[in-house]
JSON list of C-alpha atoms and ligand atoms in Angstrom, two decimals:
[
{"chain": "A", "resi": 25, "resn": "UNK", "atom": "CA", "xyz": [-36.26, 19.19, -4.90]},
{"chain": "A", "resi": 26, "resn": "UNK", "atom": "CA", "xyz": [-37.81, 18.79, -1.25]},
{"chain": "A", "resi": 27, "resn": "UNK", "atom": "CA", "xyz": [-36.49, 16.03, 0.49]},
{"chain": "A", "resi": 28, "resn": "UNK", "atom": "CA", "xyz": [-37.30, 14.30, 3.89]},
{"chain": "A", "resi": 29, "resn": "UNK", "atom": "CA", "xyz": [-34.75, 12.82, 6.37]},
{"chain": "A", "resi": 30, "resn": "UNK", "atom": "CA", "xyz": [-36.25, 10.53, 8.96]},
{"chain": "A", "resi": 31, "resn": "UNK", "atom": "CA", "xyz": [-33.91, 9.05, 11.50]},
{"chain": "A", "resi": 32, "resn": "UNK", "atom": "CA", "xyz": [-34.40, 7.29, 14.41]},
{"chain": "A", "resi": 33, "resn": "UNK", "atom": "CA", "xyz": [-31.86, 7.63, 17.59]},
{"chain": "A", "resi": 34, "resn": "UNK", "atom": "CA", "xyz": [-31.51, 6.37, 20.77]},
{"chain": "A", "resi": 35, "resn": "UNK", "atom": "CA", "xyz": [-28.15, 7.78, 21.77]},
{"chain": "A", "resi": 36, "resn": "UNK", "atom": "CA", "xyz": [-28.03, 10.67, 19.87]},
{"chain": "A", "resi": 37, "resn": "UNK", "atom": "CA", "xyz": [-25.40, 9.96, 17.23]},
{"chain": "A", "resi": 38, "resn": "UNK", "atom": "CA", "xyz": [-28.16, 9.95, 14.71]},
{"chain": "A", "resi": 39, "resn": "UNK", "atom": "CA", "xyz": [-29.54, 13.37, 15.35]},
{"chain": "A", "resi": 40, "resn": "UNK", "atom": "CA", "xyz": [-25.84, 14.81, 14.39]},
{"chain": "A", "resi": 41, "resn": "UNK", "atom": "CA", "xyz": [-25.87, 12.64, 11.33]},
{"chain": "A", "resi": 42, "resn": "UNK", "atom": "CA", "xyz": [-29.41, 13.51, 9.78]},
{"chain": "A", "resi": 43, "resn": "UNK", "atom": "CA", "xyz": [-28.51, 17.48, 10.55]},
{"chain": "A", "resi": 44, "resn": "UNK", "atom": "CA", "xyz": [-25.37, 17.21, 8.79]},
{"chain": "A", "resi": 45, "resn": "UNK", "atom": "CA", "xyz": [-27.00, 15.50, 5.98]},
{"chain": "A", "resi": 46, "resn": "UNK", "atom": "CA", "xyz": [-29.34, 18.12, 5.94]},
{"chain": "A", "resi": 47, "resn": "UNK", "atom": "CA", "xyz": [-26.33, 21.27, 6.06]},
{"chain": "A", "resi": 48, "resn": "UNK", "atom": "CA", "xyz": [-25.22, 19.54, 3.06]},
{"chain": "A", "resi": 49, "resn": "UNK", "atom": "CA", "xyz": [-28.27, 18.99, 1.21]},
{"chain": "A", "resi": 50, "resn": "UNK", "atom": "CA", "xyz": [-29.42, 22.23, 1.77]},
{"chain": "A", "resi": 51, "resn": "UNK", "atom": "CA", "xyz": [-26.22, 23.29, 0.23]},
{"chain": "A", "resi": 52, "resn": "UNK", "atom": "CA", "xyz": [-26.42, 21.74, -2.68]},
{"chain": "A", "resi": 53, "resn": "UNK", "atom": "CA", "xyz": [-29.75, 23.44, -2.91]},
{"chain": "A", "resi": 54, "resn": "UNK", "atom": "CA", "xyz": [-32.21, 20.57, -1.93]},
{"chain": "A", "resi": 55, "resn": "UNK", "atom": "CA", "xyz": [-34.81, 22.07, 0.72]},
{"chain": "A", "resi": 56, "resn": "UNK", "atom": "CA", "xyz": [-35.10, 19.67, 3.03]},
{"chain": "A", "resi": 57, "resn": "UNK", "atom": "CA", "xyz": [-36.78, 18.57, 6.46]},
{"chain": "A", "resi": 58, "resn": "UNK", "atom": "CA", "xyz": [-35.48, 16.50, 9.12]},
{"chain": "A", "resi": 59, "resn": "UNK", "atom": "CA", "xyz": [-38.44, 14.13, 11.13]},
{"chain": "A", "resi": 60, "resn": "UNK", "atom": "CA", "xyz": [-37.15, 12.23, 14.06]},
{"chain": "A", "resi": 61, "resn": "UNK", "atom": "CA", "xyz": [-38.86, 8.93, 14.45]},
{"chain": "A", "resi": 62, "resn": "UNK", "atom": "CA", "xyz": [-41.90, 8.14, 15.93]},
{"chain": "A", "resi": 63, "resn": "UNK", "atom": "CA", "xyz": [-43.29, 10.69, 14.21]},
{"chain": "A", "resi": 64, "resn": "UNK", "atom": "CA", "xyz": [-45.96, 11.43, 11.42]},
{"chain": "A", "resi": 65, "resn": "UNK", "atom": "CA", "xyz": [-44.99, 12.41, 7.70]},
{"chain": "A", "resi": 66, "resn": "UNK", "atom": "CA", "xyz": [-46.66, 15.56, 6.62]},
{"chain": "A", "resi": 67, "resn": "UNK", "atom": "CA", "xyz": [-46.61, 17.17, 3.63]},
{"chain": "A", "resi": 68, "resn": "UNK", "atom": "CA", "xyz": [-45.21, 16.18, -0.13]},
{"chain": "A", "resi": 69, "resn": "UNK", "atom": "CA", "xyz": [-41.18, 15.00, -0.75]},
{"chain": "A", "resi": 70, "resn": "UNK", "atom": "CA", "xyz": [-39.54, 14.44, -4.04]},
{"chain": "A", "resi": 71, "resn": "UNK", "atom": "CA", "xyz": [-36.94, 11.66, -1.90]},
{"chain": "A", "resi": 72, "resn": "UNK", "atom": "CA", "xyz": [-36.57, 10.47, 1.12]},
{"chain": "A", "resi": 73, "resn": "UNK", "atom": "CA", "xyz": [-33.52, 9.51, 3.19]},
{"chain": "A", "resi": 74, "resn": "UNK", "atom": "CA", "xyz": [-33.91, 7.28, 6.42]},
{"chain": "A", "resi": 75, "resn": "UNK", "atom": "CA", "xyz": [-31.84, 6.31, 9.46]},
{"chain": "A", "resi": 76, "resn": "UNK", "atom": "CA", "xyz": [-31.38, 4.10, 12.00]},
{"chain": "A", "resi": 77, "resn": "UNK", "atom": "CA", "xyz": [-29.03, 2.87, 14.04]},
{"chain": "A", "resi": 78, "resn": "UNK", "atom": "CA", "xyz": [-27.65, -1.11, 14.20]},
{"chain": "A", "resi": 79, "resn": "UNK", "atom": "CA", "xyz": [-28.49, -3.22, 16.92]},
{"chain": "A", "resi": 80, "resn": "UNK", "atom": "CA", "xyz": [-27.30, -6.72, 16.91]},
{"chain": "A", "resi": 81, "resn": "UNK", "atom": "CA", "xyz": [-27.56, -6.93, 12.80]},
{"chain": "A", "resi": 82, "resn": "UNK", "atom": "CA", "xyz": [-30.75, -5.06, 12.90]},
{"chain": "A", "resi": 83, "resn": "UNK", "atom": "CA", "xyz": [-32.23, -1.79, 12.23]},
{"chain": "A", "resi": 84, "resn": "UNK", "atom": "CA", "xyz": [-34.77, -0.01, 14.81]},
{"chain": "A", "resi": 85, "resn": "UNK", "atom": "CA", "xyz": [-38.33, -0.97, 15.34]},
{"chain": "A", "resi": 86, "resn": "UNK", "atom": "CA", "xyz": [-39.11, 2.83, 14.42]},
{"chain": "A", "resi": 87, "resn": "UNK", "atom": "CA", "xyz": [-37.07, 2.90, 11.60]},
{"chain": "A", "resi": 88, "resn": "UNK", "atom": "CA", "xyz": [-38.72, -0.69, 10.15]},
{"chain": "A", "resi": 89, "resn": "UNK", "atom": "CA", "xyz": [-41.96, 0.93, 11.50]},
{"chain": "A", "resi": 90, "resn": "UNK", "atom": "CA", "xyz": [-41.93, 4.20, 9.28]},
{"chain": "A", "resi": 91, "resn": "UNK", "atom": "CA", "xyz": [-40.78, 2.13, 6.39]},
{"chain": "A", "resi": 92, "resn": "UNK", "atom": "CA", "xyz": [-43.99, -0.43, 6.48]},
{"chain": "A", "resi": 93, "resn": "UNK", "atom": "CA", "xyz": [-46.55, 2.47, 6.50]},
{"chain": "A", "resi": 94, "resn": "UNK", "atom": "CA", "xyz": [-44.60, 3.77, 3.57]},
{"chain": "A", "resi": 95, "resn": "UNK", "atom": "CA", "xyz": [-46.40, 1.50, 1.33]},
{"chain": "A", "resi": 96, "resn": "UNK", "atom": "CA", "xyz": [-49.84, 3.27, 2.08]},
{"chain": "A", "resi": 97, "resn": "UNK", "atom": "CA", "xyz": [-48.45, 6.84, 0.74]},
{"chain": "A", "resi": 98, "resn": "UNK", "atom": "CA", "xyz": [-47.47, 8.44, -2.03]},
{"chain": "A", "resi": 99, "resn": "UNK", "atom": "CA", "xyz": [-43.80, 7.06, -2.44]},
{"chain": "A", "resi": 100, "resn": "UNK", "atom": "CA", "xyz": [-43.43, 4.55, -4.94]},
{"chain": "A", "resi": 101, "resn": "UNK", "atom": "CA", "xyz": [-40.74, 5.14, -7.54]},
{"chain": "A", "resi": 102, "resn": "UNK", "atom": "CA", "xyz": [-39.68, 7.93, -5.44]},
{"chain": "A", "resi": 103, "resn": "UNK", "atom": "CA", "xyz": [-35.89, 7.84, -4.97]},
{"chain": "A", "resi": 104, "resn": "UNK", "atom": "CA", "xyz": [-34.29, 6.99, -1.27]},
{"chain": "A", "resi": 105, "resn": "UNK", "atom": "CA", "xyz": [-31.12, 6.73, 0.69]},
{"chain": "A", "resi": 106, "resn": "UNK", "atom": "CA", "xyz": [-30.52, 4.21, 3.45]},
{"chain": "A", "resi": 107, "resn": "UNK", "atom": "CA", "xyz": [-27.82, 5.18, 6.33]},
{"chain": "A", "resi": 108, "resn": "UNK", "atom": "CA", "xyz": [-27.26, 3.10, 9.58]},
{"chain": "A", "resi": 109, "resn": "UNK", "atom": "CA", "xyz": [-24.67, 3.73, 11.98]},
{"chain": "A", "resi": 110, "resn": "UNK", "atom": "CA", "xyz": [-22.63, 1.65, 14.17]},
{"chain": "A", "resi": 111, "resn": "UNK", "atom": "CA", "xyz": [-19.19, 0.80, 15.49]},
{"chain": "A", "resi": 112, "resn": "UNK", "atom": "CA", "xyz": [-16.32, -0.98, 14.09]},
{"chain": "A", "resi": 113, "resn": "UNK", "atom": "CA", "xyz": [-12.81, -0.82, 14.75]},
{"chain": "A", "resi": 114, "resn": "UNK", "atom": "CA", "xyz": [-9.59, -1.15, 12.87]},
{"chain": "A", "resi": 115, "resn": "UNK", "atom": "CA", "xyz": [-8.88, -4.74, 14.81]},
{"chain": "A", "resi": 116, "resn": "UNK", "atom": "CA", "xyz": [-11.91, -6.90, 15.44]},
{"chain": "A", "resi": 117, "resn": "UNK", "atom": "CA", "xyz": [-12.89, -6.28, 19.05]},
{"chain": "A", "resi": 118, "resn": "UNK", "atom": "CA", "xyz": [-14.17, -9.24, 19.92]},
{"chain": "A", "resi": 119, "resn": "UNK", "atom": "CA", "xyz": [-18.03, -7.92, 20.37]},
{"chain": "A", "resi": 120, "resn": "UNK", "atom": "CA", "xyz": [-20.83, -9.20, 19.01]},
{"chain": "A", "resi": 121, "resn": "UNK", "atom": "CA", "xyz": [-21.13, -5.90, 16.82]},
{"chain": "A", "resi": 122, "resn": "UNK", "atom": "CA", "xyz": [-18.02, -6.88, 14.64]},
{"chain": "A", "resi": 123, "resn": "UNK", "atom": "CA", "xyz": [-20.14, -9.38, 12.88]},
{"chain": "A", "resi": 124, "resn": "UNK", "atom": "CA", "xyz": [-22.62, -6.68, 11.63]},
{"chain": "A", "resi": 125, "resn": "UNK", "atom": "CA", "xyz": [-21.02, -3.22, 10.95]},
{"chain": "A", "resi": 126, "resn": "UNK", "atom": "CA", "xyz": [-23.45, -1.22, 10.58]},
{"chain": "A", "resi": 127, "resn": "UNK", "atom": "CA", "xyz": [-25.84, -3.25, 8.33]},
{"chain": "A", "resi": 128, "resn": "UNK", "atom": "CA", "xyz": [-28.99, -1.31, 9.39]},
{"chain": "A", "resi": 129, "resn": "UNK", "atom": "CA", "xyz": [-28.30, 0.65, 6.23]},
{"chain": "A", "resi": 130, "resn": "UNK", "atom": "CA", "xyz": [-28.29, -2.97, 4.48]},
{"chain": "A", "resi": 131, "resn": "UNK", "atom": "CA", "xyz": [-31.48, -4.12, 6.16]},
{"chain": "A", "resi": 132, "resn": "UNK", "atom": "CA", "xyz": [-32.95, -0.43, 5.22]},
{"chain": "A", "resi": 133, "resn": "UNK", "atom": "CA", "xyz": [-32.13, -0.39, 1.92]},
{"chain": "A", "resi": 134, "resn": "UNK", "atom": "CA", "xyz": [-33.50, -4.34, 1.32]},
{"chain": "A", "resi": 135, "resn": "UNK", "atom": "CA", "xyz": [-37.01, -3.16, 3.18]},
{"chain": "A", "resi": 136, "resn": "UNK", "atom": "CA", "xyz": [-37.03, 0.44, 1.51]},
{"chain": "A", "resi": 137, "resn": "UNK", "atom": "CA", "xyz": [-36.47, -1.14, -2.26]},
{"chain": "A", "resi": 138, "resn": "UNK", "atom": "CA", "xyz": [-39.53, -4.02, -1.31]},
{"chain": "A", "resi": 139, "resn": "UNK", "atom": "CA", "xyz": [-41.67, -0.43, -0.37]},
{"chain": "A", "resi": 140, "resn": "UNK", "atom": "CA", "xyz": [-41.28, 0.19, -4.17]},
{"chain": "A", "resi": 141, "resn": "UNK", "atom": "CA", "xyz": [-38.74, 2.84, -3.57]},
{"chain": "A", "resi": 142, "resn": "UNK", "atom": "CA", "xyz": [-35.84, 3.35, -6.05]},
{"chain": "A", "resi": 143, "resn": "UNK", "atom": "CA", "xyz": [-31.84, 3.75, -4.39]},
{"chain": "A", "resi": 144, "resn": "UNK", "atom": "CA", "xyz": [-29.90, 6.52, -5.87]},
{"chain": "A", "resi": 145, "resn": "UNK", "atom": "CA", "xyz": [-26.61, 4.87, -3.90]},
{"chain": "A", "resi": 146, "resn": "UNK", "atom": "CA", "xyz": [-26.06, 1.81, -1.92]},
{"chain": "A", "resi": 147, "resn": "UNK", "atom": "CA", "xyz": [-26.52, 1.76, 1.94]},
{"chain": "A", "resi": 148, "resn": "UNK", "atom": "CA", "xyz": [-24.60, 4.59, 3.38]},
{"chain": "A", "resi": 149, "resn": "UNK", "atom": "CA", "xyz": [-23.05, 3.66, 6.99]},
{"chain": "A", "resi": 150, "resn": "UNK", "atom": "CA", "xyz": [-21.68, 5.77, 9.67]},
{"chain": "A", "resi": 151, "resn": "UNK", "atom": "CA", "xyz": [-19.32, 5.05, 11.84]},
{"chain": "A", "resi": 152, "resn": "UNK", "atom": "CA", "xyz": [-19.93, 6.54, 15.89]},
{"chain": "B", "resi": 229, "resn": "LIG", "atom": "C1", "xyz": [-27.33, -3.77, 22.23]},
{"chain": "B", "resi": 229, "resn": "LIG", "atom": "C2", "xyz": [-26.56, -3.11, 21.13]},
{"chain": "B", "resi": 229, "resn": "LIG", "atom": "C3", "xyz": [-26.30, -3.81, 19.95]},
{"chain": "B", "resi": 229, "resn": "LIG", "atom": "C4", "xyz": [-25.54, -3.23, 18.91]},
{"chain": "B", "resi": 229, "resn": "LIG", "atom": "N1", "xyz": [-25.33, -3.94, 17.77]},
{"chain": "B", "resi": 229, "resn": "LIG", "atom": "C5", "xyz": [-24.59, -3.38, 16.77]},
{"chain": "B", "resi": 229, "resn": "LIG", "atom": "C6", "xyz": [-24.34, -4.09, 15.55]},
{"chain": "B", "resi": 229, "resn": "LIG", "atom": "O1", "xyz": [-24.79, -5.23, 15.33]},
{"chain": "B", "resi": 229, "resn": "LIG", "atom": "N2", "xyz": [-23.60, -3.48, 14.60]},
{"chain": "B", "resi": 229, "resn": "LIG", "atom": "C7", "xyz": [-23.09, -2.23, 14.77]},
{"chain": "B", "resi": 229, "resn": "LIG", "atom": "O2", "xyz": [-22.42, -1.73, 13.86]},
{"chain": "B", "resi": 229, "resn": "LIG", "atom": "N3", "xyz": [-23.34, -1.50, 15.89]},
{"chain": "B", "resi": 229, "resn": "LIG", "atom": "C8", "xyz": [-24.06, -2.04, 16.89]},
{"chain": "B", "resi": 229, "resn": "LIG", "atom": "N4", "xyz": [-24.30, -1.33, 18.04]},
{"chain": "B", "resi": 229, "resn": "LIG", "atom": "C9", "xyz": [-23.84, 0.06, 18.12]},
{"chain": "B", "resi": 229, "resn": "LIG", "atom": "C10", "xyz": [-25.00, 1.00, 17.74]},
{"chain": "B", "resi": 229, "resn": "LIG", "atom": "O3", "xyz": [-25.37, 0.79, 16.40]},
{"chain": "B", "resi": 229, "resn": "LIG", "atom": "C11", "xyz": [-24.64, 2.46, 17.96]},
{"chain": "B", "resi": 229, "resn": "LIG", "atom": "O4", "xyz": [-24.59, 2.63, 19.34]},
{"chain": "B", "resi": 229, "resn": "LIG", "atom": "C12", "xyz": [-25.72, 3.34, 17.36]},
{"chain": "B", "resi": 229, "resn": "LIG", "atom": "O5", "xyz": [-25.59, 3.33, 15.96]},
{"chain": "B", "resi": 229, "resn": "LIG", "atom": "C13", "xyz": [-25.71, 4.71, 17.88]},
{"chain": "B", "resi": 229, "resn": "LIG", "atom": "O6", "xyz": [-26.76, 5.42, 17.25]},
{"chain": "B", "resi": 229, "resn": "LIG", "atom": "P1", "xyz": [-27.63, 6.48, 18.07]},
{"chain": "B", "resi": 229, "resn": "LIG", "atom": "O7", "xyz": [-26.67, 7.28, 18.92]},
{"chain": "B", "resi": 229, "resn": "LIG", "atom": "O8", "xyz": [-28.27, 7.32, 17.00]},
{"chain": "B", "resi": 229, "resn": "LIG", "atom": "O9", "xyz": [-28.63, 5.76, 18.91]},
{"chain": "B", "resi": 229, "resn": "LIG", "atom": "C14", "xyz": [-25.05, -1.90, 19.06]},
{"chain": "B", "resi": 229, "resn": "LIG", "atom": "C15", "xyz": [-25.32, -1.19, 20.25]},
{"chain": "B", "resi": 229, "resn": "LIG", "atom": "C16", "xyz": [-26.06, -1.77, 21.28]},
{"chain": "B", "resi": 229, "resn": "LIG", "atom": "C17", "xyz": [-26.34, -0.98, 22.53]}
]
């Protein structure tokens, strides 16, 4: 199956995440390209992963951005993955973060489901 990962970054974390999703996709015999965000989707995909990372709760206006003009394509019943990365620690830190580990994958996954998409796991979250 062809699959597309699109990921948006701002530090740089998400760039190793998508490419190591990709290593093991392409493992398991998936072919498989990696779009960072803003950027235009070209081409025909069987599924679609997408990225972003969590800022206060939320994911990315890229990320949310792709996922609206998803509706216009080709995608509906078309199987996805939502990943979102951010920070937690073993003892609550204190930070405002705490509150929402990661739940851009959440927020992804609610948004990517309305799009007409169907999950083949729950939100994935990464931890950087
Ligand atoms: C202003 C700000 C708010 C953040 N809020 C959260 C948050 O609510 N939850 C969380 O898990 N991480 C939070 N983080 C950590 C980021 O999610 C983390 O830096 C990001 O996932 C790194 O991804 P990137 O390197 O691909 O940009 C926040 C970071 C910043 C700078």
């Amino acid at each position: 199956m062809r699959g597309l990962i699109a990921y948006y970054t701002k530090f740089g974390d998400g760039t190793r995440i998508a490419e190591a999703l990709a290593r093991g996709l392409e493992q398991s015999g998936q072919d498989v390209k990696v779009l960072r965000l803003p950027g235009e989707v070209e081409g025909d995909f069987d599924f679609l992963v997408v990225g972003s990372p969590t800022r206060m709760g939320r994911a990315m206006g890229p990320a949310k951005r792709f996922v609206s003009k998803l509706k216009k394509g080709d995608w509906a019943g078309k199987p996805f993955v939502a990943v979102g990365t951010g920070v937690h620690g073993e003892e609550p830190t204190g930070k405002r973060s705490d509150a929402w580990p990661a739940s851009s994958a959440d927020k992804l996954y609610q948004r990517l489901e309305k799009a007409g998409l169907k999950p083949i796991m729950g939100p994935q979250k990464f931890w950087v």
